[in-house]
Coordinates of C-alpha atoms in Angstrom, one line a residue:
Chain A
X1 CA 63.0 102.7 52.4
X2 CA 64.8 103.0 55.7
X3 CA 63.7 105.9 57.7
X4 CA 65.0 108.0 60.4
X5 CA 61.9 110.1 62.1
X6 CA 62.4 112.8 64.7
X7 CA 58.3 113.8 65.8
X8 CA 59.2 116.7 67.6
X9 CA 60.2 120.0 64.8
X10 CA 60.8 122.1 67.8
X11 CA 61.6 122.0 71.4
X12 CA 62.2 124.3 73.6
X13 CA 63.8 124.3 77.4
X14 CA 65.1 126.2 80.2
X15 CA 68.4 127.1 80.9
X16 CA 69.9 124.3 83.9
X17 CA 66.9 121.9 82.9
X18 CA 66.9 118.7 81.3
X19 CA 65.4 117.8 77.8
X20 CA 64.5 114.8 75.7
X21 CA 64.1 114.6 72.0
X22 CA 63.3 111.6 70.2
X23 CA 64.1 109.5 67.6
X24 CA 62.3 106.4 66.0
X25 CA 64.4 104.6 62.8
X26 CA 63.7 101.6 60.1
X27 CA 65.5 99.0 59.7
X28 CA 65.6 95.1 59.2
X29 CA 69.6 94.7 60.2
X30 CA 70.7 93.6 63.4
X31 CA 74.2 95.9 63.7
X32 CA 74.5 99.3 62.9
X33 CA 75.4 102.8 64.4
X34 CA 73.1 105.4 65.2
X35 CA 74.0 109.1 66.0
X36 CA 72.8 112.3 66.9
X37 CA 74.7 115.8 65.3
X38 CA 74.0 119.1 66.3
X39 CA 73.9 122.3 63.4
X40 CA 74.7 125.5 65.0
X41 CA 74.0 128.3 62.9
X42 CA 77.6 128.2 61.9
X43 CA 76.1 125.5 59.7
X44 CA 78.4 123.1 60.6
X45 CA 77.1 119.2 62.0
X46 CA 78.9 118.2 64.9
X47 CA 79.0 114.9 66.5
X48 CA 77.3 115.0 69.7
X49 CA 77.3 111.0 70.3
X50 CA 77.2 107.9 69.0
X51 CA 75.6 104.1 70.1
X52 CA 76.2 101.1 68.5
X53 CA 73.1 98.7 68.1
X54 CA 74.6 95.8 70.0
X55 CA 75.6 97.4 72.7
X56 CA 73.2 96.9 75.4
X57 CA 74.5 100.3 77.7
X58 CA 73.5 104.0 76.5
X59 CA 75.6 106.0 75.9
X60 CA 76.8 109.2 77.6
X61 CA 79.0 112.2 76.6
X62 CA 78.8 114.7 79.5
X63 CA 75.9 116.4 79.5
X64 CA 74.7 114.0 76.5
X65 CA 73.3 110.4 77.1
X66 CA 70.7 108.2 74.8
X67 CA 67.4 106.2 75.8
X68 CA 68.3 103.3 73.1
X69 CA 65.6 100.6 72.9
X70 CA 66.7 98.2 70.3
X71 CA 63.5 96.3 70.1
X72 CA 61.2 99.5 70.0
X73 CA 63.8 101.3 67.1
X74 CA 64.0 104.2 69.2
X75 CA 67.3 106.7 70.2
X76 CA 66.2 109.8 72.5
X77 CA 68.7 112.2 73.4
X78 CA 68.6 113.6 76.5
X79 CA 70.2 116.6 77.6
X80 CA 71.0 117.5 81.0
X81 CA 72.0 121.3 82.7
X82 CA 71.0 122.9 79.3
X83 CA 73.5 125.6 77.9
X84 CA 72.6 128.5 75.9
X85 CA 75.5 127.4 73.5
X86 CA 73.0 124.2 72.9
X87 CA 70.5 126.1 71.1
X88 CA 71.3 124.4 67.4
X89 CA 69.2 122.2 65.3
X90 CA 69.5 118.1 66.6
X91 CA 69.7 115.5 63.9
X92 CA 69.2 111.6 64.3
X93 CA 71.0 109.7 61.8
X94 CA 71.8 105.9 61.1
X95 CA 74.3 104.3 58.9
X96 CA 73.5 102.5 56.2
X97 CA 76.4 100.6 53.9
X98 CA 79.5 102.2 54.5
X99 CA 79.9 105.8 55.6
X100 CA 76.4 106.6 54.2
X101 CA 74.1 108.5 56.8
X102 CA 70.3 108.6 56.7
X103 CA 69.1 111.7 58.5
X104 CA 65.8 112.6 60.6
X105 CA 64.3 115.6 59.4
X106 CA 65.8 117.8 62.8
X107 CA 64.8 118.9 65.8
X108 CA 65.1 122.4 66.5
X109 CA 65.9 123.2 69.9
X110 CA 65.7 127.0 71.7
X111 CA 67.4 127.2 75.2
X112 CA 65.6 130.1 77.2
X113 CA 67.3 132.1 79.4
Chain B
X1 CA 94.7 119.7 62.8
X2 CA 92.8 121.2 60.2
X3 CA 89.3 120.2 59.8
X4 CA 87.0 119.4 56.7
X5 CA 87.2 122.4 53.8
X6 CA 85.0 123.7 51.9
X7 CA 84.9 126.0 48.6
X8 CA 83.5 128.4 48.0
X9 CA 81.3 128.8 50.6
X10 CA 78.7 131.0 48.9
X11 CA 77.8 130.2 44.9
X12 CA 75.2 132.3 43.0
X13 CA 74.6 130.4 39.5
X14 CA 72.2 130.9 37.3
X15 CA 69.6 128.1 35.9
X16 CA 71.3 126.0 33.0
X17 CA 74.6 126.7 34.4
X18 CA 77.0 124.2 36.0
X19 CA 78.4 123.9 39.1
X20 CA 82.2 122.7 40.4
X21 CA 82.3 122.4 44.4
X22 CA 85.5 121.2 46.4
X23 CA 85.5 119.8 49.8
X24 CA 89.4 118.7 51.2
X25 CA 88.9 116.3 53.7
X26 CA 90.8 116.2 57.2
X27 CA 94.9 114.8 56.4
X28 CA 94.5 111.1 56.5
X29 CA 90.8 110.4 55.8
X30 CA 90.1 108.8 52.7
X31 CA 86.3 108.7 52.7
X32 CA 84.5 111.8 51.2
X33 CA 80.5 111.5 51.2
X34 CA 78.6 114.4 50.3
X35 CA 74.8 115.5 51.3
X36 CA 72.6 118.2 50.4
X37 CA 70.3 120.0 52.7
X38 CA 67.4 121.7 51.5
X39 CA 64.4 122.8 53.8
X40 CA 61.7 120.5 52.1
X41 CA 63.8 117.4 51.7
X42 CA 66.0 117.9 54.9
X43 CA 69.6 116.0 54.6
X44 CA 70.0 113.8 51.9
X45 CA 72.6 111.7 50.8
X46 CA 74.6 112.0 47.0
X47 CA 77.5 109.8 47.1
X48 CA 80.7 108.4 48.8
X49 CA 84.0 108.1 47.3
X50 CA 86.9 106.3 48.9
X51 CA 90.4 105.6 47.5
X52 CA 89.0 107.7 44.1
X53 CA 86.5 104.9 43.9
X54 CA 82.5 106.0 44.1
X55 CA 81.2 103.5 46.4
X56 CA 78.0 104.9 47.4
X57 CA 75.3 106.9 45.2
X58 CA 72.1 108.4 46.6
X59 CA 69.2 108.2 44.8
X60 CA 69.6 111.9 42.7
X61 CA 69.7 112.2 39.0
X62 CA 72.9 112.0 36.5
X63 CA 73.2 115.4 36.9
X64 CA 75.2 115.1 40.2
X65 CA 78.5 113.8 39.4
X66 CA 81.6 113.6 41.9
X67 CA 85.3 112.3 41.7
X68 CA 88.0 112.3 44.1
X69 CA 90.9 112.9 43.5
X70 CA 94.4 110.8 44.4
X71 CA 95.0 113.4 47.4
X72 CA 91.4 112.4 48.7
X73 CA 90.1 115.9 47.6
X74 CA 87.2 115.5 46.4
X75 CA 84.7 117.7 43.7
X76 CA 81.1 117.7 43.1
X77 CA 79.4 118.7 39.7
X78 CA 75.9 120.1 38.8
X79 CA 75.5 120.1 35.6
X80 CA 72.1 121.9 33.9
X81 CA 71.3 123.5 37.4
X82 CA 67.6 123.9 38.7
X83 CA 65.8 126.4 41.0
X84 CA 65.3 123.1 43.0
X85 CA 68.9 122.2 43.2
X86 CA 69.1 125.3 45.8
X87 CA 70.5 124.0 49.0
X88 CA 73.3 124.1 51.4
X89 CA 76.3 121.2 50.4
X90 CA 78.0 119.1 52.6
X91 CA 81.0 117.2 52.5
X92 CA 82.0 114.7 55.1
X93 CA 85.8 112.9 55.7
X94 CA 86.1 109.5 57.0
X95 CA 89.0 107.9 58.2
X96 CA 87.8 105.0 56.2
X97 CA 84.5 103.0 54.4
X98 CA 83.8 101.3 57.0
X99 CA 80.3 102.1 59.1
X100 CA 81.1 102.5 62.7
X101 CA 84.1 105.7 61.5
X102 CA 83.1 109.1 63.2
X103 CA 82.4 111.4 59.8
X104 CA 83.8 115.3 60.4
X105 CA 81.5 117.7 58.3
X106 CA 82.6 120.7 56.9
X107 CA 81.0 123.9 57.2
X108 CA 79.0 123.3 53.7
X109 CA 78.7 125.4 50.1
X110 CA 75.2 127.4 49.8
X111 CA 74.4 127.2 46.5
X112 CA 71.5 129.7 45.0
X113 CA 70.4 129.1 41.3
X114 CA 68.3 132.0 40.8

């Protein structure tokens, strides 16, 4: 089975500071998409960004940018100035065939003040 | 634009009952894929439907069902429900089957058998 593993249940980080949560994955194909969502307690996943595997660049959304190291199968997500409103649960997730998403078990991350 | 519905978003059913949930997907998606989150098993994949066609199925017993509809609306059915088939139900819209499209979530059904 192809697996998505996040190590790290919790993290937790200071408000301003950066953070890193990581990501290892499974698979044997060469191009695919890999994501990370965020789950407020609103319950709702939200796209926080996305990297395709043959893109050699990471990529960044604001405060939001990715370690990707194709060869190792690993996708951190780093987080930089932390915000309160970024306290959620993290998810890594690749795609499989078509729209269908295989999910790390979460991250939990805590932003103190 | 409106975003990914869901209803109801609160279901109490008891064990041996069935289950309908909807999920209307953003206007102009066609892809509806559906998960379940549960604390033990995390997120899991059910199924994906596209143009009223199932293209995907997770690996979950007959019981699940889904169909969508010619509006892209889509429902999901529990038949003979279980203690264990407590979770929290997600739908998510695609613009279309293919892999690299963005999926919108909605904000999911939390179903309690009891």
């Amino acid at each position: 089975a192809q697996t998505v593993t996040q190590s790290q249940p919790e993290m937790s980080v200071q408000e301003a500071e950066t953070v890193t949560l990581s990501c290892t994955y499974d698979t044997s194909e060469s191009d695919y998409y890999l994501f990370w969502y965020k789950q407020p307690p609103s319950r709702q996943m939200i796209l926080v960004i996305r990297q395709e595997a043959y893109k050699q660049q990471n990529a960044t959304e604001n405060r939001f940018s990715v370690n990707f190291q194709k060869a190792a199968k690993s996708f951190s997500l780093k987080i930089s100035d932390s915000q309160l409103g970024d306290a959620a649960m993290y998810f890594c997730a690749r795609n499989n065939a078509g729209n269908m998403l295989t999910f790390g078990g979460g991250t939990r991350l805590m932003v103190k003040p | 634009k409106a975003g990914v519905t869901q209803t109801p978003r609160y279901l109490i059913k008891t064990r041996g009952q069935q289950v309908t949930l909807s999920c209307s997907p953003i206007s102009g998606h066609r892809s509806v894929s559906w998960y379940q989150q549960t604390p033990g098993q995390g997120l899991q994949f059910l199924f994906e439907y596209f143009s009223e066609t199932q293209r995907n199925k997770g690996n979950f017993p007959g019981r699940f069902s889904g169909r969508q509809f010619s509006n892209s609306r889509s429902e999901m059915n529990v038949s003979t429900l279980e203690l264990g088939d407590s979770a929290l139900y997600l739908c998510a819209s695609s613009l279309a089957h293919r892999w690299s499209t963005e999926a919108f979530f909605g904000q999911g059904t939390r179903l309690t058998v009891v």
